Structure formats: structure tokens, C-alpha cells
Short mmCIF file of C-alpha atoms in Angstrom, two decimals:
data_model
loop_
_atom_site.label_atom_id
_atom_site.label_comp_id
_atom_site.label_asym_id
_atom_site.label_seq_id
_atom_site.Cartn_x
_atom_site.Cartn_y
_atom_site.Cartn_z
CA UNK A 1 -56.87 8.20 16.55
CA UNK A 2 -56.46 5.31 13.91
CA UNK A 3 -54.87 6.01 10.00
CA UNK A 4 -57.81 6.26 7.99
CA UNK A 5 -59.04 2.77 6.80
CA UNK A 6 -56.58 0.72 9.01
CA UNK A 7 -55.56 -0.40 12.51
CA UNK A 8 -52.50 2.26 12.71
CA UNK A 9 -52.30 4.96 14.93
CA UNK A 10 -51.44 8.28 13.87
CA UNK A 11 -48.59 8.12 15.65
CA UNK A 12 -47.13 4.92 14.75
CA UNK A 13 -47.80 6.28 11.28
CA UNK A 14 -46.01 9.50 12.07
CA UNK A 15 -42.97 7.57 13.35
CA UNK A 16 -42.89 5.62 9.98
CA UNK A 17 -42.78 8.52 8.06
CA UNK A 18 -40.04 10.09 9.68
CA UNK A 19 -38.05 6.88 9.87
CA UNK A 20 -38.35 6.47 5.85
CA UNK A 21 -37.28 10.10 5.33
CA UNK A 22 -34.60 9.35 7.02
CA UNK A 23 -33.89 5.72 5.49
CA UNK A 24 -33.84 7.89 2.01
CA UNK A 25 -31.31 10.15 3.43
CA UNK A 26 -28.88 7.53 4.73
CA UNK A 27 -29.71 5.48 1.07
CA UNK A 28 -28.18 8.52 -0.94
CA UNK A 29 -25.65 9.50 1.15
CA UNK A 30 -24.41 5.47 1.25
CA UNK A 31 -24.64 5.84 -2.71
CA UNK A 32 -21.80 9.05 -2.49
CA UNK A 33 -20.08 7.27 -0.08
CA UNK A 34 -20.14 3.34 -0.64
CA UNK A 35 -16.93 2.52 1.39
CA UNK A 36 -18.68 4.06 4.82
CA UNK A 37 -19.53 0.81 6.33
CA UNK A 38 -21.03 2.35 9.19
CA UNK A 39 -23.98 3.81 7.29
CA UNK A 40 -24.99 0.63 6.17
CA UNK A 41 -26.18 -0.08 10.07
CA UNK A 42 -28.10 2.61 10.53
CA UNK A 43 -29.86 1.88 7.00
CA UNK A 44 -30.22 -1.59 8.33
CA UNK A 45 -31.66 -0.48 12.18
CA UNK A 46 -34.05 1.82 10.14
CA UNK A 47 -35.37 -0.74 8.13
CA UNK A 48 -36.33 -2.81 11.00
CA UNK A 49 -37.80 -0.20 12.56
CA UNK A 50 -39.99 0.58 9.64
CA UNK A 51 -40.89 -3.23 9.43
CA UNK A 52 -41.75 -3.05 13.17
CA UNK A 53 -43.85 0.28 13.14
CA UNK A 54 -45.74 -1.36 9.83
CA UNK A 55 -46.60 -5.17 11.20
CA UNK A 56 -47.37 -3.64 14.96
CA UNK A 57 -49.80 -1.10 13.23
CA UNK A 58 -51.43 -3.04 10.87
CA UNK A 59 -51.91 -6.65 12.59
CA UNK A 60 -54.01 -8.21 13.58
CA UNK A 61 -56.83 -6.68 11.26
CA UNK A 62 -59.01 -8.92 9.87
CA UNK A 63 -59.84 -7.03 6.45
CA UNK A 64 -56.14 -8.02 5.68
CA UNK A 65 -55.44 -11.85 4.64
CA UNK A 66 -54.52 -14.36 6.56
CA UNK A 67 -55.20 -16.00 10.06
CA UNK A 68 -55.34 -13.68 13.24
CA UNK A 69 -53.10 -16.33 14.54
CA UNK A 70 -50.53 -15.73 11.66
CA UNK A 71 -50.85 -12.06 11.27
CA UNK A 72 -50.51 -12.03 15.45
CA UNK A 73 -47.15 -14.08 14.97
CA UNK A 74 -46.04 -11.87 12.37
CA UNK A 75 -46.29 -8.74 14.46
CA UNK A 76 -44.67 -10.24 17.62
CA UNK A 77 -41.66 -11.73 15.36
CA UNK A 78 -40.68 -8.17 14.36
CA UNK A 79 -41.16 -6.98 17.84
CA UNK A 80 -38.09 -9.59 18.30
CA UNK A 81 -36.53 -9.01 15.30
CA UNK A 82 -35.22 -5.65 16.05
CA UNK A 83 -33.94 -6.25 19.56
CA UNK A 84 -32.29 -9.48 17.99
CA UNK A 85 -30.29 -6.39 15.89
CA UNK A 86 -29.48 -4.73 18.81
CA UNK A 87 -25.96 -6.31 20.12
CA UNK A 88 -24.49 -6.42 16.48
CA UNK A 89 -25.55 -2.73 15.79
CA UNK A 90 -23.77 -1.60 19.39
CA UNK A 91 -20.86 -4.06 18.87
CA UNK A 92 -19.95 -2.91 15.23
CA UNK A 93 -21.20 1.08 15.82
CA UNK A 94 -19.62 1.71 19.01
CA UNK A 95 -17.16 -1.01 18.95
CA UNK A 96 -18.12 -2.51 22.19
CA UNK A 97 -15.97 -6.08 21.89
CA UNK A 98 -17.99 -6.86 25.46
CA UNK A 99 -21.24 -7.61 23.31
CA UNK A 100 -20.01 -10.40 21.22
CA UNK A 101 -21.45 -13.07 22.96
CA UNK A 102 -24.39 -11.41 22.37
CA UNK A 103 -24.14 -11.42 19.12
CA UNK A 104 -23.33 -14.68 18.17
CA UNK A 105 -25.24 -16.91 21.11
CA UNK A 106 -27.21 -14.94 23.04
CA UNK A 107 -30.04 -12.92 20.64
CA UNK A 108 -30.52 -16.85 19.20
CA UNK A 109 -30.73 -18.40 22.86
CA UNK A 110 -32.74 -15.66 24.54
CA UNK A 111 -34.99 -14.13 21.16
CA UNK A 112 -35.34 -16.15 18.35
CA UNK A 113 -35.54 -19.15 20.55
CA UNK A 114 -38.33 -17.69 23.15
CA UNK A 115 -40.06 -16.48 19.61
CA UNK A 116 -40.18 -19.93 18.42
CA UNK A 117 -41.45 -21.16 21.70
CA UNK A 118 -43.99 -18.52 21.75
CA UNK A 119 -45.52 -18.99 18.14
CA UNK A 120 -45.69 -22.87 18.79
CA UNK A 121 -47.58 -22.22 22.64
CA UNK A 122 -49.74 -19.85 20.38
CA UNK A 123 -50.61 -21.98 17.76
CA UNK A 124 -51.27 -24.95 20.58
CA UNK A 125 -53.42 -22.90 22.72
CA UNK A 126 -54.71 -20.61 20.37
CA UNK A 127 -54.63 -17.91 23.06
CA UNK A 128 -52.38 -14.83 23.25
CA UNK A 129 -52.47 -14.44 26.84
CA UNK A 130 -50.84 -17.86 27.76
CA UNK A 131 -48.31 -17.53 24.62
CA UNK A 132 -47.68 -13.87 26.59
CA UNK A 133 -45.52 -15.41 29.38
CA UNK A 134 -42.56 -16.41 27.38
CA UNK A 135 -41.71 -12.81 26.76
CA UNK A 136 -40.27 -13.06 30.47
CA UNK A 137 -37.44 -14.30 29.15
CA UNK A 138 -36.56 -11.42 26.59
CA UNK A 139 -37.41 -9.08 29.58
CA UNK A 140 -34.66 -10.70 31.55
CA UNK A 141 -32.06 -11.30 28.83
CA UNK A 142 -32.85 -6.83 28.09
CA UNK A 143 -31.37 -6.54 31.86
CA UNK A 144 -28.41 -8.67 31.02
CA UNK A 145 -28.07 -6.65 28.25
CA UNK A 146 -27.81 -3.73 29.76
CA UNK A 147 -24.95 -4.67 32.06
CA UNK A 148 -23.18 -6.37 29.14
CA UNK A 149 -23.33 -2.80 27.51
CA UNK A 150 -22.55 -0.89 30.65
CA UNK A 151 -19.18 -3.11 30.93
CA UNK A 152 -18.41 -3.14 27.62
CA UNK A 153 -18.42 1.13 27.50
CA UNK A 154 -16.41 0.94 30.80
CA UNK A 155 -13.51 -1.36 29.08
CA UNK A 156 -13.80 0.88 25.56
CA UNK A 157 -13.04 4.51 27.88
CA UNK A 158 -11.34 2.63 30.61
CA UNK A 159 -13.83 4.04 33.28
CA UNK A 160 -16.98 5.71 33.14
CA UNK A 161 -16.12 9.44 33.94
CA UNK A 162 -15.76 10.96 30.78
CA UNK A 163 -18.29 12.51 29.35
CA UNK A 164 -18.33 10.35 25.75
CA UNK A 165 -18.49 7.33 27.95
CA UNK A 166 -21.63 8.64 29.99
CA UNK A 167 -23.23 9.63 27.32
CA UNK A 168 -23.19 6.92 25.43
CA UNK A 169 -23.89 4.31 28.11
CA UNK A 170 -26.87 6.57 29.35
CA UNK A 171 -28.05 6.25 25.38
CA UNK A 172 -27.66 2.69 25.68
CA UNK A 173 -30.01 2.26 28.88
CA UNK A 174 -32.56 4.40 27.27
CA UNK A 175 -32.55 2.44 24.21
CA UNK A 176 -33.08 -0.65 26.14
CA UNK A 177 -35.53 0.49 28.52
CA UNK A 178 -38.54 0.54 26.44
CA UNK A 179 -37.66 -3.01 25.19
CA UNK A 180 -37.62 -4.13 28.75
CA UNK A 181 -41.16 -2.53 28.90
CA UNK A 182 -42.00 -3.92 25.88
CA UNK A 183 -43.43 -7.27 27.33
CA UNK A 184 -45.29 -5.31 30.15
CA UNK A 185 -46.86 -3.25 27.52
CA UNK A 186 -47.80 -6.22 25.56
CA UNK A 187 -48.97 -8.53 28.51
CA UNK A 188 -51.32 -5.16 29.80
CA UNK A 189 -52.27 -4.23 26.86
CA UNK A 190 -51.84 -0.95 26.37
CA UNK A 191 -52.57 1.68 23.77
CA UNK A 192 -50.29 0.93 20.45
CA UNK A 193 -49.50 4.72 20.25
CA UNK A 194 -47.62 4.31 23.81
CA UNK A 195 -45.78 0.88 23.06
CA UNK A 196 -44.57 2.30 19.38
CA UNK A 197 -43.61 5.49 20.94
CA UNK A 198 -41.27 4.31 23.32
CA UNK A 199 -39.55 1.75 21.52
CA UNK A 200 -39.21 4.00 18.15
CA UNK A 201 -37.90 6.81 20.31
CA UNK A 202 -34.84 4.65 21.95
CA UNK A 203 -33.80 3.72 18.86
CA UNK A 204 -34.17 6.58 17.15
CA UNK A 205 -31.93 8.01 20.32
CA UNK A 206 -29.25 5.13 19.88
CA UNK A 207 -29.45 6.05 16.03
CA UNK A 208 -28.94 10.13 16.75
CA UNK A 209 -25.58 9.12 18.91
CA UNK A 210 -24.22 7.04 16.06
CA UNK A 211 -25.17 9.98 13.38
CA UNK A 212 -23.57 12.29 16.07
CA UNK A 213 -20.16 9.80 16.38
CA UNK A 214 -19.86 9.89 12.85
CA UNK A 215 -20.34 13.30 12.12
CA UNK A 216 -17.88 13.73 14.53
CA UNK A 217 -15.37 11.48 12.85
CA UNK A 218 -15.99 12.67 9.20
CA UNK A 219 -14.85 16.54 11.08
CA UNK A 220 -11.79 14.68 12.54
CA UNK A 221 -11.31 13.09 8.94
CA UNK A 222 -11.75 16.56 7.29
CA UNK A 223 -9.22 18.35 9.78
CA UNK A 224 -6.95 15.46 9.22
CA UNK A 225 -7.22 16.11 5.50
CA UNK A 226 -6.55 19.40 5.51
CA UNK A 227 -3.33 18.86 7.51
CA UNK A 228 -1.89 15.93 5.08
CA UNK A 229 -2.95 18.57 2.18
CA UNK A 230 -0.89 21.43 3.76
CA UNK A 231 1.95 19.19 4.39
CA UNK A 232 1.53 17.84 1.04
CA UNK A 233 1.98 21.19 -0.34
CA UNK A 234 5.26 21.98 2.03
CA UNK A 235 6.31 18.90 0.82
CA UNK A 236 6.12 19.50 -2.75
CA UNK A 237 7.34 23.01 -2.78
CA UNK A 238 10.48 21.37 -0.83
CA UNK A 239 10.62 18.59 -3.63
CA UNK A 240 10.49 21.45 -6.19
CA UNK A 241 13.04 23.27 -4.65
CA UNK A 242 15.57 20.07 -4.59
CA UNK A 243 14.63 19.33 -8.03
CA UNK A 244 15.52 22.00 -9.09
CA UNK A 245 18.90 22.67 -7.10
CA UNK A 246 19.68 19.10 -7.98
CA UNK A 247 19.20 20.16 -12.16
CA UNK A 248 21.31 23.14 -11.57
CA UNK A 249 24.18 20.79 -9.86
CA UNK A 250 23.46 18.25 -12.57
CA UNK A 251 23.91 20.92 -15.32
CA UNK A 252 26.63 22.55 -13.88
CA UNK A 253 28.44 19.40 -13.78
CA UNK A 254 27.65 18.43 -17.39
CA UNK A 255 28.85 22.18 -18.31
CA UNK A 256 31.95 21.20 -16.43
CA UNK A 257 32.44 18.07 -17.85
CA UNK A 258 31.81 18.99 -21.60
CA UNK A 259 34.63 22.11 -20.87
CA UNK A 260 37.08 19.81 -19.55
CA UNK A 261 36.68 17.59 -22.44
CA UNK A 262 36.75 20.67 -25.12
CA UNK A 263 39.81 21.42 -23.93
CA UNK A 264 41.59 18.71 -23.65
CA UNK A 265 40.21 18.16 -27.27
CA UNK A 266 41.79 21.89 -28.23
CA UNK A 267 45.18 20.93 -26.78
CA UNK A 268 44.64 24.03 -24.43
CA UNK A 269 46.95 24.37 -21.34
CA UNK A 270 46.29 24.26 -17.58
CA UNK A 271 46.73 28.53 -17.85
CA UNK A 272 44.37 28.56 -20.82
CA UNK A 273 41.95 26.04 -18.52
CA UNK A 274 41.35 28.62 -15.98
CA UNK A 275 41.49 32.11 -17.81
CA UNK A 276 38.60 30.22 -20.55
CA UNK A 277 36.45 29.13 -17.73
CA UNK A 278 36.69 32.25 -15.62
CA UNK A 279 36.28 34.02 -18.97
CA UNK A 280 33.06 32.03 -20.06
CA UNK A 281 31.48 32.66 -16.85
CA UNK A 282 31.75 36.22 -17.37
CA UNK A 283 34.51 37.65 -16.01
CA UNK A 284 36.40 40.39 -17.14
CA UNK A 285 40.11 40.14 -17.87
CA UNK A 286 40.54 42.54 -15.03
CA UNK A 287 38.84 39.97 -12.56
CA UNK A 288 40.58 36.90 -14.07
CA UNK A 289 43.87 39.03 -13.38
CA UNK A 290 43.23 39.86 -9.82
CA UNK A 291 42.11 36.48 -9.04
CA UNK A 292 44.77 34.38 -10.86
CA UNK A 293 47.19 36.89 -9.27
CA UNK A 294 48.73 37.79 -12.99
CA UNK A 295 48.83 40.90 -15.40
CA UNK A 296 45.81 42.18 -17.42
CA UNK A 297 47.85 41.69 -20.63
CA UNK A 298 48.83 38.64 -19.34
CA UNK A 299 45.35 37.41 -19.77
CA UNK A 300 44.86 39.38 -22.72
CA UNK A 301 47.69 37.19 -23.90
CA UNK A 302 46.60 33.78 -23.28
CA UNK A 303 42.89 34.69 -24.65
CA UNK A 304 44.58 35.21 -28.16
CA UNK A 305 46.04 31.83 -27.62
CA UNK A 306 42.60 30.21 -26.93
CA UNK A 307 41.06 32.12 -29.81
CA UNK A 308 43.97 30.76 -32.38
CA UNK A 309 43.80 27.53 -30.68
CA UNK A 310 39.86 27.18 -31.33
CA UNK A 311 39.68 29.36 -34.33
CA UNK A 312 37.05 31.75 -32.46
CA UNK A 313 36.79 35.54 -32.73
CA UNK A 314 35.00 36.65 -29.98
CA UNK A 315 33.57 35.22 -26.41
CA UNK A 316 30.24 33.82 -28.17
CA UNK A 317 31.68 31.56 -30.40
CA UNK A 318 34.57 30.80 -27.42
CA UNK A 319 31.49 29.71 -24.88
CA UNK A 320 29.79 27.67 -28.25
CA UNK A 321 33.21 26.14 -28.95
CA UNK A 322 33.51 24.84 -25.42
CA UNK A 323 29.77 23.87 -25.04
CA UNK A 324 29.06 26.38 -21.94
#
């Protein structure tokens, strides 16, 4: 069943819609978050796919414009263009390090080279089905691929038993598969709606794992955050605390100091020293008496010294006079 007025299936048509809902998703969520490279590949692999589900269901129609030639080479290049995506999006998404001769040699030696050859034995023979058998050679690079991948998920886990590493190796097969099809498909001729929905529907796979990985890591990032805020908080309620035990020592040290220097100012005696201090920090000349090991009048005594020697009256203007 074709898209009203066009060569589309419905379900190439269906898989474009869902793809741009979710293109719009990833676009606003990369606007709230515009440091979160990894976003920016799956905005990128969605894109293609879009491109790919739109050139492989319109062309070759001839109410568009252009040559069926040219509208044939446009839809085959974006059936390239996307797998030629492929080893960058695993190597930077999964961080598979094993793929990078993929990405820089082997999508142009084994794609965009075998595209170029097949446009140019297209465009000489003006037939499809002879420009058809250079897509052996993507078929055969897909395979090498694979085992590139498989490797490269072995070296990232260390082995293949756990389960992250089998899942996301068996993800990485089923992505490929259909692109290893993808030549039989086109060389047999078979209905678009089975060609677009088995390529769409490994990448959209591949693309669910990455969402999943990510999701995944923003949790671990939230956890993590909520652990540096906790400590954060012990932290500053222990900074608080030292602060302020650290003022205290600071003021009672300037309280000493300015007492010392009072009385050495007011002339007073070593005696006088202690009984004014003890006196000032509220003591009562009974507790000054026990403690200095002398008599209460005693005390009483040398506190009517310190009042003539400072010309104070009472224990207010004493504490004022010695700037406690």
C-alpha cells in the first residue's frame, strides 16, 4: 500500500514519522543539555535515517524532476551513506577503539569508493542490474564489520561473558544484518516495505542501546551527584563548625591580649592579673579564693586595689576598662 500520490510505502512512511518524532525529541533535549556530546550522534544517525527512508521511498518516480538515472543514484548513495556512519557512531557511542580503521580508511575504501564505481558502471551501461554487482563488495566489507565489532566489544569488557558485553555485541550483529541483506534485497528486488523495515529497525535497535547506555549513565551521574551534595553538606557543616571554633580561639585570644595590655597599662600587679581575669570571667570572690588558694577578704582586698587603680566602681565598668 503506497502514500497517497507517491512511490512510498506506508510503512516506510510510518518509519519516517517515528524517526522525526524522535529527531525532535533528541533536538530539545540537546538544546537543555548542549555539552552532552553523545546526543549529537544519535541526532546525526536519525537524520540519515530519515534521508534514507525519504530518497528510498520516493525515487525513482518519474512525476518528480530529474533523470531516473540520477534520482536512482540518489537513492542508492543514501543507502551507503548511512552504513558509511556506522563505524564512527559505534566507535564514539560505545567507545569501541577496535573500529578506527574503520572509520578513517575503510567506509571510504569499501563504501564511498564501491558507490562511485557503481554510479559511473550505471551511468555507462545505463542498466541497474549490471551496476547491481558492485554492492558485493559492501556485503563483504558488512561481514568484516561485524568481526571488527565483535573484537572490539571483547577488548572494551575483556571477554564476552557479561551480560553488557552480550548485549551489546548481539545489538551490533542485528544492526548489521539487514545491511548485509541489503544488497540481496536490492539485487532481488524485493518489496520496499521489507528492505526499509529491516534496515530502519537495526538501527533503530543500535539507537535504543545507546538511549539505554545513556540513560543509564545520566542515573549513575545523578547518584553520583547526590553523594558529592551530601558530602558537600558534611563538609560545610564541618567548615562551619571550625569557623566558628577558630573565631572563638581568635577572640579569646584578642580578649587575652587586650587584658594583658590594660593591665600592664594600669600598673596592676601579677596578684591583681589573676583575681581581675578570674573576676571578669565571672567568678565570685569565693571561687577566686578557693582557686588562688587565698582568703575571701583577701580578694576582696586586691579588687579595691584594681577599682582605685582603674578608677571603676563596679565589675561593668572593670570588664569595659579592661576591654573583656
Amino acid at each position: 500500500m503506497l502514500f497517497p500520490g507517491t512511490e512510498m510505502h506506508v510503512v516506510t512512511f510510518g518509519f519516517i514519522f517515528v524517526e522525526l518524532v524522535l529527531l525532535l525529541h533528541l533536538c530539545i533535549f540537546k538544546t537543555t543539555r548542549p555539552d552532552h556530546s553523545r546526543t549529537s550522534l544519535d541526532i546525526t544517525l536519525l537524520s540519515l535515517l530519515v534521508i534514507y527512508n525519504i530518497a528510498g521511498g520516493l525515487l525513482p518516480d518519474p512525476e518528480l524532476p530529474g533523470s531516473y538515472l540520477l534520482q536512482e543514484s540518489l537513492a542508492y548513495a543514501t543507502g551507503f551513506l548511512t552504513p558509511c556512519y556506522f563505524p564512527y557512531y559505534v566507535y564514539k557511542a560505545f567507545n569501541l577503539k577496535g573500529m578506527i580503521f574503520h572509520v578513517k580508511k575503510g567506509v571510504v575504501l569499501f563504501l564511498a569508493l564501491p558507490l562511485a564505481i557503481f554510479v559511473s558502471i550505471l551511468y555507462l551501461t545505463k542498466h541497474i542490474s549490471t551496476a547491481k554487482e558492485i554492492l558485493i563488495i559492501p556485503v563483504g566489507y558488512a561481514a568484516w564489520v561485524i568481526v571488527s565489532a565483535a573484537k572490539s566489544v571483547k577488548v572494551k569488557y575483556g571477554s564476552l561473558i557479561s551480560i553488557n558485553a552480550k548485549e551489546e555485541l548481539i545489538v551490533l550483529c542485528l544492526c548489521l544484518t539487514p545491511w548485509l541483506c541489503l544488497p540481496l534485497i536490492a539485487y532481488f528486488d524485493l518489496p520496499q516495505w521489507a528492505e526499509v523495515t529491516s534496515t530502519n529497525l537495526g538501527f533503530l535497535l543500535l539507537l535504543g542501546l545507546h538511549l539505554n547506555n545513556n540513560v543509564k549513565l545520566m542515573k549513575a551521574d545523578y547518584q553520583q551527584l547526590q553523594i558529592s551534595t551530601a558530602k558537600l553538606e558534611t563538609w560545610n557543616q564541618t567548615l562551619l563548625s571550625e569557623v566558628e571554633k577558630r573565631t572563638s580561639e581568635l577572640e579569646r585570644l584578642s580578649r587575652e591580649e587586650r587584658f594583658k595590655q590594660r593591665c600592664k597599662q594600669f600598673r596592676l600587679t601579677q596578684r591583681e592579673r589573676e583575681v581581675a581575669f578570674m573576676v571578669v570571667m565571672g567568678n565570685t570572690y569565693k571561687q577566686v579564693a578557693q582557686q588562688l588558694f587565698i582568703a575571701e577578704r583577701t580578694v576582696a582586698k586586691h579588687i579595691q586595689n584594681i577599682f582605685i587603680k582603674l578608677n571603676v566602681s563596679n565589675k561593668t565598668e572593670l570588664c569595659v576598662k579592661l576591654g573583656v
